[in-house]
Coordinates of C-alpha atoms and ligand atoms in Angstrom, one line a residue:
M17 CA -29.2 10.8 11.9
G18 CA -30.6 8.3 9.3
E19 CA -28.6 6.4 6.8
F20 CA -29.1 8.9 3.9
E21 CA -28.4 11.9 6.1
L22 CA -25.2 10.2 7.2
I23 CA -24.1 9.6 3.6
R24 CA -25.1 13.2 2.6
R25 CA -23.3 14.7 5.6
H26 CA -20.1 12.7 5.6
F27 CA -19.5 11.2 2.1
Q28 CA -21.2 13.3 -0.5
R29 CA -19.1 16.0 -2.0
A30 CA -19.7 18.6 -4.7
K31 CA -16.3 17.9 -6.1
S32 CA -15.9 15.0 -8.4
G33 CA -13.5 13.8 -11.0
P34 CA -13.1 14.0 -14.8
A35 CA -14.0 10.3 -15.2
V36 CA -17.2 10.5 -13.1
A37 CA -20.3 10.8 -15.2
L38 CA -22.6 10.1 -12.2
G39 CA -21.6 9.8 -8.6
I40 CA -23.3 9.1 -5.3
G41 CA -27.1 9.1 -5.2
D42 CA -28.3 6.7 -8.0
D43 CA -28.4 2.9 -8.1
C44 CA -25.0 2.8 -9.7
A45 CA -22.2 5.3 -10.4
L46 CA -21.1 5.8 -14.0
L47 CA -17.4 6.1 -14.8
T48 CA -16.0 7.0 -18.3
P49 CA -12.4 5.6 -18.7
S50 CA -10.2 7.2 -21.3
P51 CA -10.8 5.6 -24.8
G52 CA -8.9 2.3 -25.4
H53 CA -7.8 1.9 -21.7
Q54 CA -8.2 -1.1 -19.4
L55 CA -10.0 -0.9 -16.1
A56 CA -7.8 -1.8 -13.1
I57 CA -9.9 -2.8 -10.1
S58 CA -8.9 -3.8 -6.6
S59 CA -10.7 -4.3 -3.2
D60 CA -9.3 -4.3 0.3
M61 CA -11.2 -5.0 3.5
L62 CA -10.2 -3.7 6.9
V63 CA -11.7 -5.5 9.9
E64 CA -11.4 -4.2 13.5
G65 CA -9.2 -6.3 15.7
H66 CA -7.4 -7.8 12.7
H67 CA -6.2 -4.8 10.6
F68 CA -6.5 -2.0 13.2
F69 CA -7.0 -1.6 16.9
P70 CA -10.5 -0.6 18.2
D71 CA -9.2 2.7 19.5
V72 CA -7.5 3.7 16.2
D73 CA -7.6 7.4 15.3
P74 CA -10.6 7.5 12.8
Q75 CA -8.8 10.1 10.7
A76 CA -5.8 7.9 10.3
L77 CA -8.1 4.9 9.6
G78 CA -9.8 6.8 6.8
H79 CA -6.4 7.6 5.3
K80 CA -5.1 4.1 5.5
A81 CA -8.2 2.4 4.2
L82 CA -7.9 4.3 1.0
A83 CA -4.1 4.4 0.9
V84 CA -3.8 0.6 0.8
N85 CA -6.2 0.4 -2.1
L86 CA -4.5 3.3 -4.0
S87 CA -1.2 1.4 -3.4
D88 CA -2.6 -1.5 -5.4
L89 CA -3.4 0.8 -8.3
A90 CA 0.2 2.2 -8.0
A91 CA 1.6 -1.3 -8.1
M92 CA -0.2 -1.9 -11.4
G93 CA 0.9 1.4 -12.9
A94 CA -2.7 2.5 -13.1
R95 CA -4.2 6.0 -12.8
P96 CA -7.1 6.3 -10.3
L97 CA -10.6 7.1 -11.5
G98 CA -12.7 6.7 -8.4
F99 CA -13.6 4.4 -5.5
T100 CA -16.5 2.9 -3.6
L101 CA -16.8 2.4 0.2
A102 CA -18.9 -0.3 1.9
L103 CA -19.1 0.5 5.6
A104 CA -20.5 -1.4 8.5
L105 CA -20.8 0.7 11.7
P106 CA -21.8 -0.3 15.2
Q107 CA -23.5 3.2 15.6
A108 CA -23.6 6.5 13.7
D109 CA -21.1 8.5 15.8
D110 CA -21.0 12.0 14.1
G111 CA -17.6 12.9 15.5
W112 CA -16.0 9.6 14.5
L113 CA -17.6 9.8 11.0
H114 CA -16.4 13.3 10.6
A115 CA -12.8 12.4 11.4
F116 CA -12.9 9.2 9.3
S117 CA -14.3 10.9 6.2
D118 CA -11.9 13.8 6.6
G119 CA -8.9 11.4 6.5
L120 CA -10.4 9.4 3.7
L121 CA -11.5 12.3 1.4
A122 CA -8.3 14.3 2.0
L123 CA -6.3 11.5 0.4
A124 CA -8.9 11.0 -2.2
D125 CA -8.5 14.7 -3.2
D126 CA -4.7 14.5 -3.1
H127 CA -4.8 11.8 -5.8
G128 CA -7.9 12.9 -7.8
C129 CA -9.7 9.7 -6.8
P130 CA -13.3 10.7 -5.9
L131 CA -15.8 8.6 -3.8
V132 CA -18.5 7.6 -6.2
G133 CA -20.7 5.2 -4.2
G134 CA -20.9 2.5 -1.6
D135 CA -23.1 0.9 1.0
T136 CA -23.7 1.7 4.6
T137 CA -25.1 -0.8 7.2
R138 CA -25.1 -1.4 10.9
G139 CA -22.7 -4.1 12.2
P140 CA -19.3 -4.7 13.7
L141 CA -16.8 -2.0 12.4
N142 CA -15.6 -3.2 9.0
L143 CA -14.8 -1.3 5.8
C144 CA -14.3 -2.4 2.3
I145 CA -13.0 -0.1 -0.4
T146 CA -12.9 -0.8 -4.1
V147 CA -10.8 1.4 -6.3
F148 CA -11.1 1.8 -10.1
G149 CA -8.2 2.9 -12.2
E150 CA -7.1 2.8 -15.8
V151 CA -4.0 1.7 -17.7
T152 CA -2.9 1.5 -21.3
P153 CA -3.3 -2.1 -22.5
G154 CA 0.0 -4.0 -22.3
H155 CA 1.5 -1.5 -19.8
A156 CA 0.2 -2.9 -16.5
L157 CA 2.9 -4.0 -14.1
R158 CA 1.9 -7.6 -13.5
R159 CA 3.4 -10.1 -11.0
D160 CA 4.0 -12.7 -13.7
A161 CA 6.3 -10.5 -15.9
A162 CA 9.7 -10.7 -14.2
R163 CA 12.5 -12.1 -16.3
A164 CA 15.8 -13.6 -15.4
G165 CA 18.4 -10.9 -15.8
D166 CA 16.1 -8.1 -14.6
E167 CA 17.3 -5.8 -11.9
L168 CA 15.2 -5.7 -8.6
W169 CA 14.2 -2.3 -7.4
L170 CA 12.6 -1.0 -4.2
S171 CA 10.9 2.5 -3.6
G172 CA 11.6 4.2 -0.3
R173 CA 12.6 1.8 2.6
T174 CA 11.0 -0.9 4.6
G175 CA 10.7 -1.7 8.3
E176 CA 9.5 1.4 10.0
A177 CA 5.8 0.4 10.2
R178 CA 6.9 -2.9 11.8
L179 CA 9.0 -1.1 14.4
A180 CA 5.9 1.1 15.2
L181 CA 3.7 -2.0 15.5
E182 CA 6.2 -3.8 17.8
R183 CA 6.3 -0.7 20.1
L184 CA 2.5 -0.6 20.2
R185 CA 2.5 -4.3 21.1
G186 CA 5.0 -3.5 23.9
T187 CA 8.1 -5.2 22.4
A188 CA 11.2 -3.8 24.2
W189 CA 12.9 -2.4 21.1
A190 CA 15.0 0.7 21.8
L191 CA 14.7 3.9 19.8
A192 CA 17.6 6.1 18.6
A193 CA 15.7 9.4 18.9
P194 CA 12.4 10.1 20.7
N195 CA 11.1 11.6 17.5
D196 CA 11.5 8.2 15.7
E197 CA 8.4 6.9 17.5
D198 CA 6.2 9.5 15.7
L199 CA 8.0 8.9 12.3
C200 CA 7.4 5.2 12.5
R201 CA 3.8 5.7 13.6
Q202 CA 3.3 7.9 10.6
R203 CA 4.6 5.1 8.4
L204 CA 2.3 2.6 10.0
E205 CA -0.9 4.7 10.1
R206 CA -0.5 7.1 7.1
P207 CA 1.2 5.3 4.3
A208 CA 1.7 7.3 1.1
P209 CA 0.7 5.3 -2.0
R210 CA 3.4 5.5 -4.7
L211 CA 1.0 6.4 -7.5
A212 CA 3.2 8.8 -9.5
L213 CA 6.1 6.4 -9.5
G214 CA 3.9 3.5 -10.5
Q215 CA 2.4 5.4 -13.4
A216 CA 5.9 6.4 -14.6
L217 CA 7.0 2.8 -14.5
A218 CA 4.0 1.5 -16.5
G219 CA 5.2 0.2 -19.9
V220 CA 8.9 0.4 -18.7
A221 CA 9.3 -1.9 -15.7
H222 CA 8.4 -5.6 -16.1
A223 CA 6.8 -6.9 -12.8
A224 CA 5.7 -5.0 -9.7
L225 CA 3.8 -5.3 -6.5
D226 CA 3.2 -3.2 -3.4
L227 CA 4.6 -4.4 -0.1
S228 CA 1.8 -5.1 2.4
D229 CA 3.0 -8.3 4.0
G230 CA 6.8 -8.0 4.0
L231 CA 9.5 -7.7 1.3
A232 CA 10.6 -11.3 1.2
G233 CA 7.2 -12.9 1.2
D234 CA 5.7 -10.4 -1.3
L235 CA 8.7 -10.9 -3.6
G236 CA 7.9 -14.6 -3.4
H237 CA 4.6 -13.8 -5.2
I238 CA 6.5 -12.3 -8.1
L239 CA 8.9 -15.3 -8.2
T240 CA 6.1 -17.9 -8.2
A241 CA 4.0 -16.1 -10.8
S242 CA 7.0 -15.5 -13.1
G243 CA 8.7 -18.8 -12.6
V244 CA 12.0 -17.2 -11.6
G245 CA 14.3 -16.7 -8.5
A246 CA 16.0 -13.7 -7.0
E247 CA 19.0 -12.5 -5.1
I248 CA 18.9 -9.6 -2.6
D249 CA 22.0 -7.7 -1.7
L250 CA 21.5 -7.0 2.0
A251 CA 24.0 -4.1 1.9
A252 CA 21.9 -2.4 -0.8
L253 CA 18.7 -2.3 1.4
P254 CA 18.0 1.3 2.6
V255 CA 17.9 1.3 6.5
A256 CA 15.9 4.0 8.3
P257 CA 17.7 5.8 11.2
A258 CA 15.0 4.4 13.5
L259 CA 16.1 0.8 12.8
Q260 CA 19.8 1.5 13.5
P261 CA 19.8 0.6 17.3
L262 CA 18.0 -2.8 16.7
A263 CA 19.9 -6.1 17.1
D264 CA 21.0 -7.4 13.6
A265 CA 18.3 -10.1 13.6
D266 CA 15.5 -7.7 14.6
R267 CA 16.6 -5.2 12.0
L268 CA 16.6 -7.9 9.3
E269 CA 13.2 -9.0 10.4
C270 CA 11.8 -5.5 10.0
L271 CA 13.5 -5.0 6.6
L272 CA 12.5 -8.3 5.1
N273 CA 9.4 -9.4 6.9
G274 CA 8.1 -6.1 8.3
G275 CA 4.7 -5.7 6.6
D276 CA 2.6 -2.5 6.1
D277 CA 5.4 -0.9 4.1
Y278 CA 3.3 0.1 1.0
E279 CA 6.4 0.6 -1.0
L280 CA 6.7 -0.7 -4.6
L281 CA 9.0 -3.7 -5.4
F282 CA 9.6 -3.9 -9.1
T283 CA 11.8 -5.6 -11.7
A284 CA 13.2 -4.0 -14.9
P285 CA 15.8 -4.6 -17.5
A286 CA 19.2 -2.9 -17.0
S287 CA 18.4 -0.8 -20.1
A288 CA 15.6 0.9 -18.0
R289 CA 17.9 2.2 -15.3
D290 CA 18.1 5.8 -16.4
H291 CA 14.3 6.0 -17.0
I292 CA 13.7 4.6 -13.5
L293 CA 16.1 7.0 -11.8
R294 CA 14.4 9.9 -13.6
A295 CA 11.0 8.6 -12.6
G296 CA 12.1 8.5 -9.0
T297 CA 13.3 12.1 -9.1
A298 CA 10.2 13.3 -11.0
S299 CA 7.9 11.6 -8.4
A300 CA 10.1 12.6 -5.4
T301 CA 10.3 9.0 -4.5
P302 CA 13.6 7.4 -3.6
V303 CA 14.4 4.3 -5.7
Q304 CA 17.1 1.8 -5.0
R305 CA 18.4 -1.3 -6.9
I306 CA 18.5 -4.1 -4.3
G307 CA 19.2 -7.2 -6.3
C308 CA 18.4 -9.2 -9.4
I309 CA 16.1 -11.8 -10.9
T310 CA 17.7 -15.2 -11.6
A311 CA 16.7 -18.2 -13.7
E312 CA 17.5 -20.4 -10.7
A313 CA 14.4 -20.6 -8.5
G314 CA 14.3 -19.6 -4.9
L315 CA 15.3 -16.4 -2.9
R316 CA 18.9 -15.9 -1.8
L317 CA 20.4 -13.2 0.3
L318 CA 23.9 -11.8 -0.3
G319 CA 25.3 -11.0 3.2
P320 CA 27.7 -8.2 4.1
D321 CA 30.4 -11.0 4.4
G322 CA 30.0 -11.8 0.7
R323 CA 28.3 -15.1 1.4
M324 CA 25.0 -16.1 -0.3
R325 CA 22.3 -17.7 1.9
P326 CA 19.0 -19.2 0.9
M327 CA 15.9 -17.7 2.5
S328 CA 12.3 -18.8 2.6
A329 CA 10.0 -16.5 0.8
R330 CA 6.9 -16.8 3.0
S331 CA 4.5 -14.0 3.7
Y332 CA 1.7 -13.3 6.2
D333 CA -1.3 -15.5 5.7
H334 CA -4.5 -14.9 7.6
F335 CA -5.4 -18.5 7.6
A336 CA -2.0 -20.1 8.3
Ligands
LIG416 P1 -29.1 0.8 -2.8 O1 -30.4 0.7 -2.0 O2 -29.3 0.9 -4.2 O3 -28.1 -0.1 -2.3 P2 -28.3 2.8 -1.0 O4 -29.6 3.3 -0.4 O5 -27.5 1.8 -0.2 O6 -28.6 2.3 -2.5 O7 -27.3 4.0 -1.3 C1 -27.8 5.3 -1.8 C2 -26.7 5.9 -2.6 O8 -25.6 6.3 -1.6 C3 -26.0 5.1 -3.6 O9 -25.6 5.9 -4.7 C4 -24.8 4.5 -2.9 O10 -23.7 4.3 -3.9 C5 -24.4 5.7 -2.0 N1 -23.7 5.2 -0.8 C6 -24.2 4.4 0.2 N2 -23.3 4.3 1.2 C7 -22.2 5.0 0.8 C8 -21.0 5.2 1.4 N3 -20.6 4.7 2.6 N4 -20.1 6.0 0.8 C9 -20.4 6.5 -0.4 N5 -21.6 6.4 -1.0 C10 -22.5 5.6 -0.4
LIG417 MG1 -27.2 -0.2 -0.4

Protein backbone atom coordinates (compact mmCIF):
# COMPACT_ATOMS: atom_id res chain seq x y z
CA MET A 1 0.00 0.00 0.00
CA GLY A 2 1.55 3.32 -1.12
CA GLU A 3 1.14 6.68 0.56
CA PHE A 4 -1.72 7.84 -1.66
CA GLU A 5 -3.56 4.54 -1.44
CA LEU A 6 -3.18 4.72 2.37
CA ILE A 7 -4.70 8.22 2.46
CA ARG A 8 -7.49 7.25 0.06
CA ARG A 9 -8.34 4.06 1.93
CA HIS A 10 -8.22 5.34 5.51
CA PHE A 11 -8.64 9.09 5.56
CA GLN A 12 -10.58 10.26 2.50
CA ARG A 13 -14.33 10.32 2.99
CA ALA A 14 -17.15 11.40 0.70
CA LYS A 15 -18.79 13.19 3.63
CA SER A 16 -17.55 16.71 4.26
CA GLY A 17 -18.75 19.78 6.14
CA PRO A 18 -20.58 22.99 5.23
CA ALA A 19 -17.41 25.10 5.60
CA VAL A 20 -15.27 22.85 3.36
CA ALA A 21 -15.01 24.28 -0.16
CA LEU A 22 -12.17 21.84 -1.01
CA GLY A 23 -10.98 18.89 1.07
CA ILE A 24 -8.27 16.21 0.77
CA GLY A 25 -6.48 15.87 -2.57
CA ASP A 26 -5.18 19.26 -3.64
CA ASP A 27 -2.18 21.30 -2.44
CA CYS A 28 -4.32 23.05 0.17
CA ALA A 29 -7.79 22.61 1.59
CA LEU A 30 -10.16 25.58 1.27
CA LEU A 31 -12.39 26.51 4.22
CA THR A 32 -15.11 29.17 4.16
CA PRO A 33 -15.82 30.51 7.67
CA SER A 34 -19.16 32.27 8.30
CA PRO A 35 -18.97 35.96 7.30
CA GLY A 36 -17.51 38.22 9.99
CA HIS A 37 -16.20 35.39 12.19
CA GLN A 38 -12.71 34.89 13.55
CA LEU A 39 -10.75 31.70 12.91
CA ALA A 40 -9.77 29.77 16.06
CA ILE A 41 -6.75 27.51 15.40
CA SER A 42 -5.03 25.00 17.67
CA SER A 43 -2.46 22.19 17.26
CA ASP A 44 -1.65 19.30 19.55
CA MET A 45 1.05 16.71 19.05
CA LEU A 46 0.95 13.18 20.49
CA VAL A 47 4.25 11.29 20.73
CA GLU A 48 4.55 7.59 21.50
CA GLY A 49 6.09 6.97 24.92
CA HIS A 50 5.26 10.48 26.14
CA HIS A 51 1.53 10.85 25.54
CA PHE A 52 0.49 7.24 25.03
CA PHE A 53 1.83 3.73 25.55
CA PRO A 54 3.22 1.83 22.51
CA ASP A 55 0.50 -0.83 22.85
CA VAL A 56 -2.37 1.68 23.02
CA ASP A 57 -5.64 0.66 21.34
CA PRO A 58 -5.40 2.47 17.96
CA GLN A 59 -9.15 3.20 17.95
CA ALA A 60 -8.88 4.96 21.31
CA LEU A 61 -5.76 6.79 20.13
CA GLY A 62 -7.61 8.13 17.08
CA HIS A 63 -10.42 9.31 19.33
CA LYS A 64 -8.15 10.97 21.86
CA ALA A 65 -5.90 12.67 19.30
CA LEU A 66 -8.88 14.58 17.91
CA ALA A 67 -10.68 14.94 21.27
CA VAL A 68 -7.83 16.92 22.87
CA ASN A 69 -7.82 19.31 19.93
CA LEU A 70 -11.62 19.73 19.91
CA SER A 71 -11.36 20.39 23.63
CA ASP A 72 -9.20 23.44 22.83
CA LEU A 73 -11.91 24.75 20.51
CA ALA A 74 -14.49 24.11 23.24
CA ALA A 75 -12.40 26.08 25.73
CA MET A 76 -12.38 29.03 23.34
CA GLY A 77 -16.15 28.85 22.74
CA ALA A 78 -15.49 28.07 19.06
CA ARG A 79 -17.48 25.98 16.59
CA PRO A 80 -15.42 23.39 14.65
CA LEU A 81 -14.95 23.77 10.87
CA GLY A 82 -12.40 21.06 10.06
CA PHE A 83 -8.99 19.61 10.93
CA THR A 84 -5.73 18.42 9.42
CA LEU A 85 -3.67 15.38 10.44
CA ALA A 86 0.12 15.09 10.14
CA LEU A 87 1.09 11.49 10.74
CA ALA A 88 4.45 9.71 11.06
CA LEU A 89 4.15 5.91 10.97
CA PRO A 90 6.85 3.24 11.41
CA GLN A 91 4.98 1.08 8.87
CA ALA A 92 1.68 1.03 6.97
CA ASP A 93 -0.25 -1.51 9.06
CA ASP A 94 -3.68 -1.78 7.48
CA GLY A 95 -5.45 -3.14 10.60
CA TRP A 96 -3.92 -0.49 12.85
CA LEU A 97 -4.79 2.32 10.41
CA HIS A 98 -8.33 1.05 10.02
CA ALA A 99 -8.92 1.13 13.79
CA PHE A 100 -7.13 4.46 14.21
CA SER A 101 -9.08 6.24 11.45
CA ASP A 102 -12.30 4.67 12.73
CA GLY A 103 -11.84 6.24 16.20
CA LEU A 104 -10.67 9.51 14.70
CA LEU A 105 -13.39 9.94 12.08
CA ALA A 106 -16.26 8.74 14.30
CA LEU A 107 -15.54 11.61 16.71
CA ALA A 108 -15.09 13.98 13.74
CA ASP A 109 -18.56 12.98 12.48
CA ASP A 110 -20.08 13.40 15.94
CA HIS A 111 -18.95 17.02 16.04
CA GLY A 112 -19.25 17.94 12.36
CA CYS A 113 -15.50 18.51 12.08
CA PRO A 114 -14.26 16.86 8.84
CA LEU A 115 -10.65 15.89 8.04
CA VAL A 116 -9.60 18.25 5.25
CA GLY A 117 -5.91 17.47 4.72
CA GLY A 118 -2.61 16.54 6.27
CA ASP A 119 0.70 14.88 5.66
CA THR A 120 1.85 11.27 5.90
CA THR A 121 5.43 10.15 6.33
CA ARG A 122 7.48 7.21 7.61
CA GLY A 123 9.00 7.67 11.07
CA PRO A 124 8.54 6.95 14.79
CA LEU A 125 4.81 7.01 15.62
CA ASN A 126 3.83 10.63 16.12
CA LEU A 127 0.69 12.52 15.26
CA CYS A 128 -0.13 16.17 15.07
CA ILE A 129 -3.63 17.50 14.55
CA THR A 130 -4.57 21.08 13.80
CA VAL A 131 -8.20 22.08 14.26
CA PHE A 132 -9.88 25.09 12.73
CA GLY A 133 -12.96 26.64 14.29
CA GLU A 134 -14.86 29.91 14.19
CA VAL A 135 -16.08 32.32 16.82
CA THR A 136 -17.88 35.67 16.85
CA PRO A 137 -15.36 38.51 17.40
CA GLY A 138 -15.34 39.51 21.07
CA HIS A 139 -16.99 36.26 22.19
CA ALA A 140 -13.94 33.98 22.48
CA LEU A 141 -13.23 32.69 26.01
CA ARG A 142 -9.68 33.89 26.63
CA ARG A 143 -7.38 33.08 29.53
CA ASP A 144 -6.72 36.76 30.22
CA ALA A 145 -10.37 37.73 30.77
CA ALA A 146 -11.04 36.66 34.40
CA ARG A 147 -12.05 39.50 36.74
CA ALA A 148 -12.00 39.79 40.53
CA GLY A 149 -15.49 38.93 41.78
CA ASP A 150 -16.11 36.32 39.03
CA GLU A 151 -17.39 32.94 40.09
CA LEU A 152 -15.25 29.92 39.18
CA TRP A 153 -17.02 27.02 37.45
CA LEU A 154 -16.06 23.47 36.46
CA SER A 155 -17.77 21.15 33.97
CA GLY A 156 -18.07 17.47 34.89
CA ARG A 157 -15.53 16.27 37.44
CA THR A 158 -11.79 15.73 37.63
CA GLY A 159 -9.51 12.91 38.73
CA GLU A 160 -10.79 9.72 37.10
CA ALA A 161 -8.27 9.78 34.24
CA ARG A 162 -5.46 10.10 36.79
CA LEU A 163 -6.79 7.15 38.76
CA ALA A 164 -6.77 5.07 35.55
CA LEU A 165 -3.23 6.18 34.76
CA GLU A 166 -1.98 5.27 38.25
CA ARG A 167 -3.56 1.81 37.96
CA LEU A 168 -1.89 1.30 34.56
CA ARG A 169 1.42 2.30 36.18
CA GLY A 170 0.82 -0.28 38.93
CA THR A 171 0.15 2.13 41.82
CA ALA A 172 -1.67 0.19 44.56
CA TRP A 173 -4.81 2.31 44.74
CA ALA A 174 -7.95 0.40 45.68
CA LEU A 175 -11.17 0.53 43.68
CA ALA A 176 -14.67 0.73 45.17
CA ALA A 177 -16.31 -1.33 42.42
CA PRO A 178 -14.70 -3.55 39.73
CA ASN A 179 -16.55 -1.60 37.06
CA ASP A 180 -14.75 1.64 38.12
CA GLU A 181 -11.62 0.44 36.33
CA ASP A 182 -13.42 0.57 32.97
CA LEU A 183 -15.14 3.88 33.73
CA CYS A 184 -11.84 5.52 34.60
CA ARG A 185 -10.09 4.01 31.55
CA GLN A 186 -12.86 5.53 29.44
CA ARG A 187 -12.17 8.93 30.95
CA LEU A 188 -8.45 8.56 30.22
CA GLU A 189 -8.69 7.13 26.73
CA ARG A 190 -11.92 8.53 25.32
CA PRO A 191 -12.44 12.05 26.70
CA ALA A 192 -15.57 13.87 25.49
CA PRO A 193 -14.77 17.42 24.33
CA ARG A 194 -17.25 19.88 25.86
CA LEU A 195 -18.03 21.68 22.60
CA ALA A 196 -21.74 22.36 23.12
CA LEU A 197 -21.12 23.84 26.56
CA GLY A 198 -18.18 25.94 25.34
CA GLN A 199 -20.22 27.43 22.51
CA ALA A 200 -23.11 28.19 24.87
CA LEU A 201 -20.67 30.06 27.15
CA ALA A 202 -19.13 32.17 24.35
CA GLY A 203 -19.94 35.82 24.91
CA VAL A 204 -21.29 35.03 28.42
CA ALA A 205 -18.42 33.60 30.50
CA HIS A 206 -15.27 35.69 30.94
CA ALA A 207 -12.23 33.37 30.93
CA ALA A 208 -12.00 29.64 30.20
CA LEU A 209 -9.56 26.84 29.48
CA ASP A 210 -9.71 23.09 29.16
CA LEU A 211 -8.05 20.95 31.81
CA SER A 212 -5.23 18.89 30.35
CA ASP A 213 -2.52 19.15 33.03
CA GLY A 214 -4.55 19.32 36.27
CA LEU A 215 -7.07 21.75 37.73
CA ALA A 216 -4.73 23.72 40.01
CA GLY A 217 -1.92 24.17 37.51
CA ASP A 218 -4.23 25.00 34.61
CA LEU A 219 -6.13 27.50 36.76
CA GLY A 220 -2.72 29.09 37.37
CA HIS A 221 -2.59 29.96 33.63
CA ILE A 222 -5.84 31.96 33.95
CA LEU A 223 -4.63 33.67 37.13
CA THR A 224 -1.30 34.69 35.57
CA ALA A 225 -2.83 35.85 32.28
CA SER A 226 -5.60 37.81 34.05
CA GLY A 227 -3.50 39.20 36.94
CA VAL A 228 -5.90 37.85 39.59
CA GLY A 229 -6.06 35.16 42.30
CA ALA A 230 -8.60 32.47 43.17
CA GLU A 231 -10.16 30.53 46.01
CA ILE A 232 -11.39 26.96 45.55
CA ASP A 233 -13.93 25.54 47.97
CA LEU A 234 -12.82 21.91 48.33
CA ALA A 235 -16.26 20.83 49.54
CA ALA A 236 -17.75 22.05 46.23
CA LEU A 237 -15.52 19.86 44.02
CA PRO A 238 -17.51 16.97 42.54
CA VAL A 239 -15.96 13.62 43.53
CA ALA A 240 -16.45 10.55 41.32
CA PRO A 241 -17.49 7.36 43.14
CA ALA A 242 -14.24 5.74 41.94
CA LEU A 243 -12.20 8.25 43.99
CA GLN A 244 -14.08 7.64 47.25
CA PRO A 245 -11.87 4.79 48.60
CA LEU A 246 -8.62 6.76 48.13
CA ALA A 247 -6.68 8.24 51.05
CA ASP A 248 -7.52 11.96 51.43
CA ALA A 249 -4.15 13.12 50.05
CA ASP A 250 -4.38 10.82 47.01
CA ARG A 251 -7.95 11.91 46.28
CA LEU A 252 -6.93 15.55 46.48
CA GLU A 253 -3.98 14.85 44.17
CA CYS A 254 -6.39 13.35 41.60
CA LEU A 255 -8.89 16.20 41.90
CA LEU A 256 -6.43 19.09 41.77
CA ASN A 257 -3.37 17.76 39.91
CA GLY A 258 -4.86 14.84 37.99
CA GLY A 259 -4.37 15.77 34.36
CA ASP A 260 -6.09 14.45 31.20
CA ASP A 261 -9.49 15.61 32.47
CA TYR A 262 -10.56 17.64 29.40
CA GLU A 263 -13.21 19.42 31.40
CA LEU A 264 -13.80 23.17 31.07
CA LEU A 265 -12.77 25.53 33.86
CA PHE A 266 -14.33 28.96 33.43
CA THR A 267 -15.07 32.22 35.21
CA ALA A 268 -18.22 34.31 34.91
CA PRO A 269 -19.99 37.14 36.72
CA ALA A 270 -22.67 36.10 39.24
CA SER A 271 -25.27 37.63 36.89
CA ALA A 272 -24.52 34.80 34.38
CA ARG A 273 -25.43 32.02 36.84
CA ASP A 274 -28.85 31.18 35.36
CA HIS A 275 -27.52 31.27 31.81
CA ILE A 276 -24.70 28.88 32.77
CA LEU A 277 -27.03 26.44 34.51
CA ARG A 278 -29.31 26.42 31.45
CA ALA A 279 -26.28 25.93 29.17
CA GLY A 280 -25.27 22.94 31.29
CA THR A 281 -28.73 21.41 31.04
CA ALA A 282 -29.03 22.10 27.30
CA SER A 283 -25.65 20.48 26.61
CA ALA A 284 -26.23 17.60 29.07
CA THR A 285 -23.01 18.65 30.84
CA PRO A 286 -22.94 18.98 34.63
CA VAL A 287 -21.63 22.37 35.74
CA GLN A 288 -20.62 23.28 39.27
CA ARG A 289 -19.50 26.48 41.00
CA ILE A 290 -16.26 25.61 42.80
CA GLY A 291 -14.90 28.96 43.97
CA CYS A 292 -14.26 32.55 43.04
CA ILE A 293 -11.74 34.91 41.49
CA THR A 294 -10.07 37.40 43.82
CA ALA A 295 -8.09 40.62 43.42
CA GLU A 296 -5.51 39.15 45.81
CA ALA A 297 -2.98 37.10 43.79
CA GLY A 298 -2.33 33.38 44.42
CA LEU A 299 -4.45 30.26 44.76
CA ARG A 300 -6.07 29.37 48.10
CA LEU A 301 -8.05 26.31 49.11
CA LEU A 302 -10.95 26.49 51.53
CA GLY A 303 -10.83 23.20 53.44
CA PRO A 304 -13.77 21.29 54.93
CA ASP A 305 -12.62 22.60 58.34
CA GLY A 306 -13.37 26.15 57.18
CA ARG A 307 -9.65 27.05 57.09
CA MET A 308 -8.07 28.72 54.05
CA ARG A 309 -4.69 27.31 52.86
CA PRO A 310 -2.38 28.64 50.14
CA MET A 311 -1.57 26.24 47.30
CA SER A 312 1.06 26.36 44.57
CA ALA A 313 -0.50 26.59 41.14
CA ARG A 314 2.02 24.51 39.20
CA SER A 315 1.21 22.35 36.25
CA TYR A 316 2.87 19.61 34.26
CA ASP A 317 5.83 20.85 32.26
CA HIS A 318 7.53 18.56 29.69
CA PHE A 319 10.87 20.30 30.21
CA ALA A 320 10.81 20.84 33.99
P1 LIG B 1 1.96 17.59 -0.77
O1 LIG B 1 2.94 16.86 -1.63
O2 LIG B 1 1.41 18.84 -1.38
O3 LIG B 1 2.44 17.77 0.64
P2 LIG B 1 0.72 15.17 -0.18
O4 LIG B 1 1.13 14.31 -1.33
O5 LIG B 1 1.49 15.08 1.08
O6 LIG B 1 0.67 16.66 -0.69
O7 LIG B 1 -0.81 14.91 0.17
C1 LIG B 1 -1.78 14.75 -0.86
C2 LIG B 1 -3.12 15.15 -0.32
O8 LIG B 1 -3.47 14.25 0.75
C3 LIG B 1 -3.15 16.54 0.25
O9 LIG B 1 -4.42 17.11 -0.03
C4 LIG B 1 -3.00 16.33 1.73
O10 LIG B 1 -3.62 17.35 2.48
C5 LIG B 1 -3.70 14.97 1.94
N1 LIG B 1 -3.15 14.20 3.06
C6 LIG B 1 -1.90 13.70 3.21
N2 LIG B 1 -1.79 13.00 4.36
C7 LIG B 1 -3.00 13.06 4.96
C8 LIG B 1 -3.53 12.54 6.18
N3 LIG B 1 -2.79 11.82 7.04
N4 LIG B 1 -4.81 12.81 6.45
C9 LIG B 1 -5.56 13.55 5.60
N5 LIG B 1 -5.15 14.04 4.45
C10 LIG B 1 -3.87 13.81 4.12
MG1 LIG C 1 2.89 16.21 2.00
